[in-house]
Each structure stands twice: as C-alpha cells, then as structure tokens.
Amino acid sequence: MVINPAQTIVGLVGTGVMGKSMAGHFIQAGYEVHIYNRTKSKAEDLLDQGAHWQDSPGILAQQCDVIITMVGFPNDVEEIYLGENGILANTKPGSYVIDMTTSSPMLAKQIYDKAFARQVFSLDAPVSGGDIGAKEARLSIMVGGSREAFDAILPLFQKIGTNIVYQGEAGAGQHTKMCNQIAIASNMMGVVEALVYAKKSGLDPSTVLKSIDSGAAGSWSLSNLAPRIIAGNFAPGFYVKHFIKDMKIALQSAEEMKVELPGLTLAKSLYEKLAASGEEDSGTQALFKIIDK
C-alpha cells in the first residue's frame, strides 16, 4: 500500500489527550479520518475539523485502510482488537492495524499472529513525548512488527513524530516503551526530590532549574515537567493511573525474564500511594505532592 492522503483512509480509536492531537495532524495532512471514542462528546472538536464518526471500532475498521488505536489499558486493547465485533474481525485483508497504546508485549504478539492469519499487517508502536509531543507532532515512536509494514507506514508516522525507530519483531515496540518508562520512573523521583530540596533549603526552584536542566542532570522530565510543578500545574500530560499501569506491565515482564528492578518497584509504590490519595487522574508530576510533606 502507498500511504498518501489521496488514497488512504485512516481510522483512529481513542481521542483522548494523545489521540486527539494525532487525529488532528492526519486531518491537517489531508487524510480522510474516521474516529471512534467511548465518549462522543470528547471528539466534537475533531468532528468539527472534518473527521467522520463511527459507532464502534469494528464498524470503523470496515471503512479504513489503516486503523490506529490509542486507548488506556491492555484489557481495552484486547477487547478492541480480539472481541467478537472488534477490529480484527472486521478489518479488510491488506489493511494495517497499529496499536500505539502502551500495552503488553505478549498481547502485541498475540494481535500480530491473529492479524497475520487474516492477511492484515500489525504493528505495535507506543509513543513517548506526552501531550506536548503529540500537539507539536514530534513524538518518539517505537515500532515492532514486520519491517515491510514499518516501511509502508513510515510516511504516516512522520505526520505525528520525529524520532521514529524500528525496533524489531512484534512486541519489540512495547518492550522498548517499557525501557522508556523504567527510565522515567526513577528520573521522576529525582526531579521531585530535587525541587523539594530546593524549596526546603530556601532556594528559588525556578532559578535552580536554570542551572541544572541543561547540565548532567538534564532530562525531558526536568525541562518539561519541573516548570509545571513549580507553577502548581498538575494537569495530566500523562495520567498517574496510566503510568501505574505501565509500571505493572514492566515489572511483570521483568519477572518473566528474572530481572530485578528495585528503582521501578519503589516508584510504583509511591505512585500507588499518590493514586490512593485521589490523584490518579493527575499528571505524573503530581508525585511532588507525596514528597513535599
């Protein structure tokens, strides 16, 4: 398949924080875009931009050449793809299905096998970059599946991302995203502890940030989330509840490989404490509230 706006119909299931921006970029690039979201009202902006509404993932799959999913949890992915009236039961042979949810590597392989049996190309392509990366079309995209499918879909990925890397066979994209989340988890603990230390020592955290965010301590979280913390902005670019989900997947995969991850284990316990305090729908930077006691 040649991926271009004149010939390719794109479907997107899940128009939340990330999916909404992604769908918008495809519309702006000239693609015919079909969407489905559990809450239709959250998709009104996209409908106003020209997206076509479909009443279920299965119906959407019947209409589209490329179906992209960006939902919340692995059980959502499993239901959407493998359910009796789901995507794979309705996708046309020769189509492409791309799960961009952060999900289970094992489930990615299962979807790949089911898709292959139906002559459908499947990619697992989780992303990093948060709401900012999605809005600015500069996501990092980590891709697993066949190289042939990756090469075909690359022009579409380039509408939403700038760092697009083929990682290997089915499940490799999800394993790479686990590496990403493991690194972020411990880094976020360091970011919030540094800001709490700065505050308690009488320093101006904003001034401290000027000194440390471009040095050896620099990171995406320090540059992008620390300013939000300082401003008291804990709105979600990425939900606490979804980060906990990711950490659970990573720890489960690590256990299967007999790998110990003490930093991730500690981070998960702190985020679960944060969620229990009523912050599960806050952004991951809300970890500051647990440390700043």
mmCIF file of C-alpha atoms in Angstrom:
data_model
loop_
_atom_site.group_PDB
_atom_site.id
_atom_site.type_symbol
_atom_site.label_atom_id
_atom_site.label_comp_id
_atom_site.label_asym_id
_atom_site.label_seq_id
_atom_site.Cartn_x
_atom_site.Cartn_y
_atom_site.Cartn_z
ATOM 1 C CA MET A 1 0.000 0.000 0.000
ATOM 2 C CA VAL A 2 1.133 3.526 -0.799
ATOM 3 C CA ILE A 3 0.398 5.766 2.166
ATOM 4 C CA ASN A 4 -0.788 9.115 0.867
ATOM 5 C CA PRO A 5 -3.737 11.399 1.607
ATOM 6 C CA ALA A 6 -5.413 10.814 -1.738
ATOM 7 C CA GLN A 7 -5.649 7.034 -1.395
ATOM 8 C CA THR A 8 -5.534 6.104 2.289
ATOM 9 C CA ILE A 9 -8.395 6.265 4.793
ATOM 10 C CA VAL A 10 -7.163 6.446 8.377
ATOM 11 C CA GLY A 11 -9.177 5.328 11.399
ATOM 12 C CA LEU A 12 -8.327 6.274 14.953
ATOM 13 C CA VAL A 13 -9.832 4.634 18.043
ATOM 14 C CA GLY A 14 -9.307 6.713 21.178
ATOM 15 C CA THR A 15 -9.327 10.502 21.028
ATOM 16 C CA GLY A 16 -8.012 11.355 24.465
ATOM 17 C CA VAL A 17 -5.029 13.525 25.382
ATOM 18 C CA MET A 18 -2.789 11.885 22.769
ATOM 19 C CA GLY A 19 -5.203 10.550 20.170
ATOM 20 C CA LYS A 20 -6.965 13.866 19.662
ATOM 21 C CA SER A 21 -3.767 15.634 18.574
ATOM 22 C CA MET A 22 -2.699 12.720 16.390
ATOM 23 C CA ALA A 23 -6.036 12.653 14.563
ATOM 24 C CA GLY A 24 -5.831 16.407 14.085
ATOM 25 C CA HIS A 25 -2.436 16.119 12.386
ATOM 26 C CA PHE A 26 -3.753 13.488 9.986
ATOM 27 C CA ILE A 27 -6.711 15.697 9.093
ATOM 28 C CA GLN A 28 -4.424 18.669 8.510
ATOM 29 C CA ALA A 29 -2.246 16.492 6.271
ATOM 30 C CA GLY A 30 -5.252 15.832 4.052
ATOM 31 C CA TYR A 31 -6.203 12.307 5.091
ATOM 32 C CA GLU A 32 -9.814 11.186 5.364
ATOM 33 C CA VAL A 33 -10.028 10.358 9.060
ATOM 34 C CA HIS A 34 -12.635 8.224 10.813
ATOM 35 C CA ILE A 35 -12.786 8.206 14.613
ATOM 36 C CA TYR A 36 -14.350 6.328 17.495
ATOM 37 C CA ASN A 37 -14.223 7.203 21.168
ATOM 38 C CA ARG A 38 -16.254 5.828 24.048
ATOM 39 C CA THR A 39 -17.440 9.335 24.872
ATOM 40 C CA LYS A 40 -18.515 11.010 21.641
ATOM 41 C CA SER A 41 -18.606 14.493 23.191
ATOM 42 C CA LYS A 42 -14.815 14.338 23.634
ATOM 43 C CA ALA A 43 -14.462 14.006 19.864
ATOM 44 C CA GLU A 44 -16.563 17.020 18.887
ATOM 45 C CA ASP A 45 -13.537 19.189 18.048
ATOM 46 C CA LEU A 46 -12.305 16.575 15.583
ATOM 47 C CA LEU A 47 -15.749 16.219 14.020
ATOM 48 C CA ASP A 48 -15.781 19.991 13.545
ATOM 49 C CA GLN A 49 -12.436 19.653 11.738
ATOM 50 C CA GLY A 50 -13.937 17.136 9.315
ATOM 51 C CA ALA A 51 -13.417 13.739 10.938
ATOM 52 C CA HIS A 52 -16.073 11.074 10.323
ATOM 53 C CA TRP A 53 -17.687 9.426 13.359
ATOM 54 C CA GLN A 54 -18.187 5.647 13.543
ATOM 55 C CA ASP A 55 -20.270 3.908 16.203
ATOM 56 C CA SER A 56 -17.816 1.128 17.085
ATOM 57 C CA PRO A 57 -14.209 0.036 16.461
ATOM 58 C CA GLY A 58 -15.497 -2.793 14.273
ATOM 59 C CA ILE A 59 -17.540 -0.502 12.037
ATOM 60 C CA LEU A 60 -14.577 1.888 11.829
ATOM 61 C CA ALA A 61 -12.303 -0.976 10.777
ATOM 62 C CA GLN A 62 -14.595 -1.822 7.872
ATOM 63 C CA GLN A 63 -14.197 1.701 6.483
ATOM 64 C CA CYS A 64 -10.445 2.220 6.826
ATOM 65 C CA ASP A 65 -7.141 1.134 5.300
ATOM 66 C CA VAL A 66 -5.101 1.972 8.399
ATOM 67 C CA ILE A 67 -6.549 1.609 11.899
ATOM 68 C CA ILE A 68 -4.675 3.225 14.800
ATOM 69 C CA THR A 69 -5.585 2.651 18.427
ATOM 70 C CA MET A 70 -4.603 4.827 21.379
ATOM 71 C CA VAL A 71 -6.562 3.687 24.420
ATOM 72 C CA GLY A 72 -5.940 3.254 28.134
ATOM 73 C CA PHE A 73 -5.210 -0.275 29.298
ATOM 74 C CA PRO A 74 -4.227 -3.698 27.898
ATOM 75 C CA ASN A 75 -7.724 -5.051 28.604
ATOM 76 C CA ASP A 76 -9.101 -2.228 26.412
ATOM 77 C CA VAL A 77 -6.670 -3.198 23.648
ATOM 78 C CA GLU A 78 -7.637 -6.859 23.922
ATOM 79 C CA GLU A 79 -11.349 -6.068 23.761
ATOM 80 C CA ILE A 80 -10.995 -3.666 20.838
ATOM 81 C CA TYR A 81 -8.857 -5.993 18.722
ATOM 82 C CA LEU A 82 -9.861 -9.513 19.664
ATOM 83 C CA GLY A 83 -13.524 -9.122 20.602
ATOM 84 C CA GLU A 84 -16.210 -10.805 18.508
ATOM 85 C CA ASN A 85 -17.148 -7.459 16.932
ATOM 86 C CA GLY A 86 -13.702 -5.939 17.243
ATOM 87 C CA ILE A 87 -11.151 -4.608 14.803
ATOM 88 C CA LEU A 88 -9.583 -7.848 13.569
ATOM 89 C CA ALA A 89 -12.962 -9.455 12.942
ATOM 90 C CA ASN A 90 -13.834 -6.566 10.622
ATOM 91 C CA THR A 91 -10.577 -5.446 9.017
ATOM 92 C CA LYS A 92 -10.088 -5.914 5.278
ATOM 93 C CA PRO A 93 -7.167 -8.108 4.111
ATOM 94 C CA GLY A 94 -4.196 -5.946 3.238
ATOM 95 C CA SER A 95 -5.054 -3.333 5.835
ATOM 96 C CA TYR A 96 -2.782 -2.131 8.633
ATOM 97 C CA VAL A 97 -3.562 -2.123 12.341
ATOM 98 C CA ILE A 98 -1.308 -0.102 14.631
ATOM 99 C CA ASP A 99 -1.642 -0.156 18.397
ATOM 100 C CA MET A 100 0.014 2.935 19.858
ATOM 101 C CA THR A 101 -1.231 2.261 23.381
ATOM 102 C CA THR A 102 1.452 1.362 25.910
ATOM 103 C CA SER A 103 0.457 -2.239 26.415
ATOM 104 C CA SER A 104 1.735 -5.763 26.982
ATOM 105 C CA PRO A 105 4.452 -7.128 24.677
ATOM 106 C CA MET A 106 2.785 -10.528 24.907
ATOM 107 C CA LEU A 107 -0.552 -9.077 23.795
ATOM 108 C CA ALA A 108 1.191 -7.312 20.893
ATOM 109 C CA LYS A 109 2.485 -10.671 19.684
ATOM 110 C CA GLN A 110 -0.964 -12.212 20.041
ATOM 111 C CA ILE A 111 -2.545 -9.443 17.958
ATOM 112 C CA TYR A 112 0.216 -9.809 15.352
ATOM 113 C CA ASP A 113 -0.451 -13.542 14.983
ATOM 114 C CA LYS A 114 -4.229 -13.062 14.713
ATOM 115 C CA ALA A 115 -3.747 -10.272 12.163
ATOM 116 C CA PHE A 116 -1.274 -12.317 10.115
ATOM 117 C CA ALA A 117 -3.825 -15.137 9.875
ATOM 118 C CA ARG A 118 -6.261 -12.630 8.353
ATOM 119 C CA GLN A 119 -3.659 -11.203 5.938
ATOM 120 C CA VAL A 120 -3.574 -7.968 7.927
ATOM 121 C CA PHE A 121 -0.355 -6.137 8.839
ATOM 122 C CA SER A 122 0.081 -5.398 12.552
ATOM 123 C CA LEU A 123 2.477 -3.023 14.294
ATOM 124 C CA ASP A 124 2.904 -2.220 17.974
ATOM 125 C CA ALA A 125 4.032 1.404 18.084
ATOM 126 C CA PRO A 126 3.863 3.014 21.530
ATOM 127 C CA VAL A 127 4.996 6.605 21.829
ATOM 128 C CA SER A 128 6.812 8.943 24.174
ATOM 129 C CA GLY A 129 6.667 12.727 24.368
ATOM 130 C CA GLY A 130 3.427 13.326 26.239
ATOM 131 C CA ASP A 131 0.762 15.858 25.376
ATOM 132 C CA ILE A 132 3.373 18.389 24.210
ATOM 133 C CA GLY A 133 4.961 15.947 21.786
ATOM 134 C CA ALA A 134 1.547 14.958 20.447
ATOM 135 C CA LYS A 135 0.433 18.568 19.937
ATOM 136 C CA GLU A 136 3.684 19.540 18.218
ATOM 137 C CA ALA A 137 3.903 16.352 16.096
ATOM 138 C CA ARG A 138 7.292 15.404 17.497
ATOM 139 C CA LEU A 139 6.571 12.155 19.283
ATOM 140 C CA SER A 140 9.130 9.397 19.677
ATOM 141 C CA ILE A 141 7.621 6.260 18.142
ATOM 142 C CA MET A 142 8.970 2.780 18.960
ATOM 143 C CA VAL A 143 7.843 0.167 16.476
ATOM 144 C CA GLY A 144 7.593 -3.612 16.498
ATOM 145 C CA GLY A 145 6.312 -5.867 13.703
ATOM 146 C CA SER A 146 7.455 -6.623 10.170
ATOM 147 C CA ARG A 147 9.961 -4.301 8.522
ATOM 148 C CA GLU A 148 7.784 -4.279 5.398
ATOM 149 C CA ALA A 149 4.815 -2.906 7.343
ATOM 150 C CA PHE A 150 7.010 -0.338 9.103
ATOM 151 C CA ASP A 151 8.407 0.947 5.810
ATOM 152 C CA ALA A 152 4.893 1.249 4.361
ATOM 153 C CA ILE A 153 3.515 3.155 7.354
ATOM 154 C CA LEU A 154 6.538 5.424 7.907
ATOM 155 C CA PRO A 155 5.032 8.378 5.953
ATOM 156 C CA LEU A 156 2.039 8.299 8.295
ATOM 157 C CA PHE A 157 4.227 8.115 11.400
ATOM 158 C CA GLN A 158 6.124 11.152 10.105
ATOM 159 C CA LYS A 159 2.958 13.241 10.403
ATOM 160 C CA ILE A 160 2.970 12.798 14.191
ATOM 161 C CA GLY A 161 6.547 12.047 15.190
ATOM 162 C CA THR A 162 10.169 12.970 14.609
ATOM 163 C CA ASN A 163 12.082 10.142 16.296
ATOM 164 C CA ILE A 164 10.723 7.005 14.643
ATOM 165 C CA VAL A 165 12.714 3.815 15.173
ATOM 166 C CA TYR A 166 12.034 0.267 14.023
ATOM 167 C CA GLN A 167 12.929 -1.953 16.977
ATOM 168 C CA GLY A 168 12.280 -5.472 15.660
ATOM 169 C CA GLU A 169 9.644 -8.175 15.594
ATOM 170 C CA ALA A 170 6.184 -7.995 17.129
ATOM 171 C CA GLY A 171 6.336 -6.895 20.761
ATOM 172 C CA ALA A 172 9.661 -5.083 20.350
ATOM 173 C CA GLY A 173 7.965 -1.685 20.337
ATOM 174 C CA GLN A 174 6.254 -2.429 23.628
ATOM 175 C CA HIS A 175 9.449 -3.768 25.197
ATOM 176 C CA THR A 176 11.220 -0.554 24.152
ATOM 177 C CA LYS A 177 8.450 1.530 25.726
ATOM 178 C CA MET A 178 8.949 -0.413 28.959
ATOM 179 C CA CYS A 179 12.621 0.662 28.877
ATOM 180 C CA ASN A 180 11.419 4.237 28.443
ATOM 181 C CA GLN A 181 9.008 4.035 31.372
ATOM 182 C CA ILE A 182 11.583 2.388 33.627
ATOM 183 C CA ALA A 183 13.985 5.274 32.969
ATOM 184 C CA ILE A 184 11.255 7.879 33.530
ATOM 185 C CA ALA A 185 10.063 6.330 36.805
ATOM 186 C CA SER A 186 13.346 6.750 38.657
ATOM 187 C CA ASN A 187 14.020 10.072 36.940
ATOM 188 C CA MET A 188 10.699 11.496 38.158
ATOM 189 C CA MET A 189 11.622 10.602 41.724
ATOM 190 C CA GLY A 190 14.872 12.535 41.260
ATOM 191 C CA VAL A 191 13.106 15.543 39.714
ATOM 192 C CA VAL A 192 10.585 15.943 42.528
ATOM 193 C CA GLU A 193 13.151 15.305 45.260
ATOM 194 C CA ALA A 194 15.442 17.962 43.764
ATOM 195 C CA LEU A 195 12.601 20.510 43.719
ATOM 196 C CA VAL A 196 11.556 19.684 47.275
ATOM 197 C CA TYR A 197 15.179 20.022 48.407
ATOM 198 C CA ALA A 198 15.483 23.392 46.635
ATOM 199 C CA LYS A 199 12.278 24.627 48.265
ATOM 200 C CA LYS A 200 13.194 23.471 51.782
ATOM 201 C CA SER A 201 16.693 24.963 51.568
ATOM 202 C CA GLY A 202 15.266 28.395 50.777
ATOM 203 C CA LEU A 203 16.299 28.482 47.119
ATOM 204 C CA ASP A 204 14.089 29.681 44.286
ATOM 205 C CA PRO A 205 13.254 26.444 42.397
ATOM 206 C CA SER A 206 12.890 28.336 39.105
ATOM 207 C CA THR A 207 16.393 29.744 39.458
ATOM 208 C CA VAL A 208 17.762 26.346 40.443
ATOM 209 C CA LEU A 209 16.181 24.885 37.329
ATOM 210 C CA LYS A 210 18.133 27.349 35.159
ATOM 211 C CA SER A 211 21.355 25.853 36.491
ATOM 212 C CA ILE A 212 20.563 22.158 36.396
ATOM 213 C CA ASP A 213 18.234 21.438 33.472
ATOM 214 C CA SER A 214 20.946 21.809 30.816
ATOM 215 C CA GLY A 215 23.713 20.097 32.764
ATOM 216 C CA ALA A 216 24.405 16.485 33.671
ATOM 217 C CA ALA A 217 21.059 16.262 35.485
ATOM 218 C CA GLY A 218 19.128 17.315 32.392
ATOM 219 C CA SER A 219 16.169 15.252 31.188
ATOM 220 C CA TRP A 220 12.860 15.662 29.399
ATOM 221 C CA SER A 221 11.014 15.473 32.720
ATOM 222 C CA LEU A 222 13.227 18.104 34.309
ATOM 223 C CA SER A 223 12.832 20.522 31.380
ATOM 224 C CA ASN A 224 9.119 19.978 30.722
ATOM 225 C CA LEU A 225 7.503 18.821 33.969
ATOM 226 C CA ALA A 226 9.548 20.636 36.612
ATOM 227 C CA PRO A 227 8.226 24.046 35.400
ATOM 228 C CA ARG A 228 4.682 22.695 35.740
ATOM 229 C CA ILE A 229 5.405 21.579 39.297
ATOM 230 C CA ILE A 230 6.834 24.989 40.183
ATOM 231 C CA ALA A 231 3.706 26.627 38.724
ATOM 232 C CA GLY A 232 1.423 24.303 40.694
ATOM 233 C CA ASN A 233 0.140 22.775 37.450
ATOM 234 C CA PHE A 234 -0.627 19.088 37.958
ATOM 235 C CA ALA A 235 -2.950 18.650 34.968
ATOM 236 C CA PRO A 236 -2.285 15.451 33.039
ATOM 237 C CA GLY A 237 0.007 15.295 30.076
ATOM 238 C CA PHE A 238 0.135 11.654 31.095
ATOM 239 C CA TYR A 239 -2.155 10.246 33.786
ATOM 240 C CA VAL A 240 -0.884 8.804 37.063
ATOM 241 C CA LYS A 241 -3.234 5.824 36.614
ATOM 242 C CA HIS A 242 -1.783 5.059 33.191
ATOM 243 C CA PHE A 243 1.784 5.333 34.481
ATOM 244 C CA ILE A 244 0.989 2.822 37.227
ATOM 245 C CA LYS A 245 -0.402 0.524 34.532
ATOM 246 C CA ASP A 246 2.846 0.836 32.567
ATOM 247 C CA MET A 247 4.977 0.100 35.615
ATOM 248 C CA LYS A 248 2.936 -3.019 36.352
ATOM 249 C CA ILE A 249 3.469 -4.266 32.794
ATOM 250 C CA ALA A 250 7.207 -3.591 33.029
ATOM 251 C CA LEU A 251 7.519 -5.374 36.366
ATOM 252 C CA GLN A 252 5.535 -8.349 35.087
ATOM 253 C CA SER A 253 7.739 -8.599 32.003
ATOM 254 C CA ALA A 254 10.855 -8.223 34.152
ATOM 255 C CA GLU A 255 9.664 -11.019 36.436
ATOM 256 C CA GLU A 256 9.188 -13.284 33.414
ATOM 257 C CA MET A 257 12.806 -12.534 32.424
ATOM 258 C CA LYS A 258 14.019 -12.937 36.029
ATOM 259 C CA VAL A 259 15.214 -9.318 36.179
ATOM 260 C CA GLU A 260 15.044 -7.286 39.414
ATOM 261 C CA LEU A 261 14.114 -3.594 39.115
ATOM 262 C CA PRO A 262 14.324 -2.046 42.600
ATOM 263 C CA GLY A 263 14.031 1.566 41.401
ATOM 264 C CA LEU A 264 10.875 0.808 39.441
ATOM 265 C CA THR A 265 9.421 -1.122 42.369
ATOM 266 C CA LEU A 266 9.920 1.895 44.648
ATOM 267 C CA ALA A 267 8.477 4.307 42.078
ATOM 268 C CA LYS A 268 5.392 2.134 41.618
ATOM 269 C CA SER A 269 4.764 2.072 45.371
ATOM 270 C CA LEU A 270 4.992 5.874 45.561
ATOM 271 C CA TYR A 271 2.652 6.367 42.613
ATOM 272 C CA GLU A 272 0.158 3.908 44.074
ATOM 273 C CA LYS A 273 0.232 5.955 47.283
ATOM 274 C CA LEU A 274 -0.363 9.063 45.177
ATOM 275 C CA ALA A 275 -3.311 7.459 43.380
ATOM 276 C CA ALA A 276 -4.800 6.326 46.689
ATOM 277 C CA SER A 277 -4.753 9.955 47.845
ATOM 278 C CA GLY A 278 -7.116 10.880 45.000
ATOM 279 C CA GLU A 279 -4.573 11.891 42.351
ATOM 280 C CA GLU A 280 -4.962 9.062 39.828
ATOM 281 C CA ASP A 281 -6.254 11.451 37.154
ATOM 282 C CA SER A 282 -3.476 13.987 37.754
ATOM 283 C CA GLY A 283 -0.300 14.218 35.695
ATOM 284 C CA THR A 284 2.749 12.185 36.662
ATOM 285 C CA GLN A 285 4.413 15.354 38.022
ATOM 286 C CA ALA A 286 1.914 15.208 40.915
ATOM 287 C CA LEU A 287 4.398 12.852 42.594
ATOM 288 C CA PHE A 288 5.727 16.104 44.047
ATOM 289 C CA LYS A 289 2.745 16.136 46.410
ATOM 290 C CA ILE A 290 3.844 12.896 48.065
ATOM 291 C CA ILE A 291 7.463 14.009 48.568
ATOM 292 C CA ASP A 292 6.664 17.595 49.573
ATOM 293 C CA LYS A 293 5.482 16.848 53.108
#
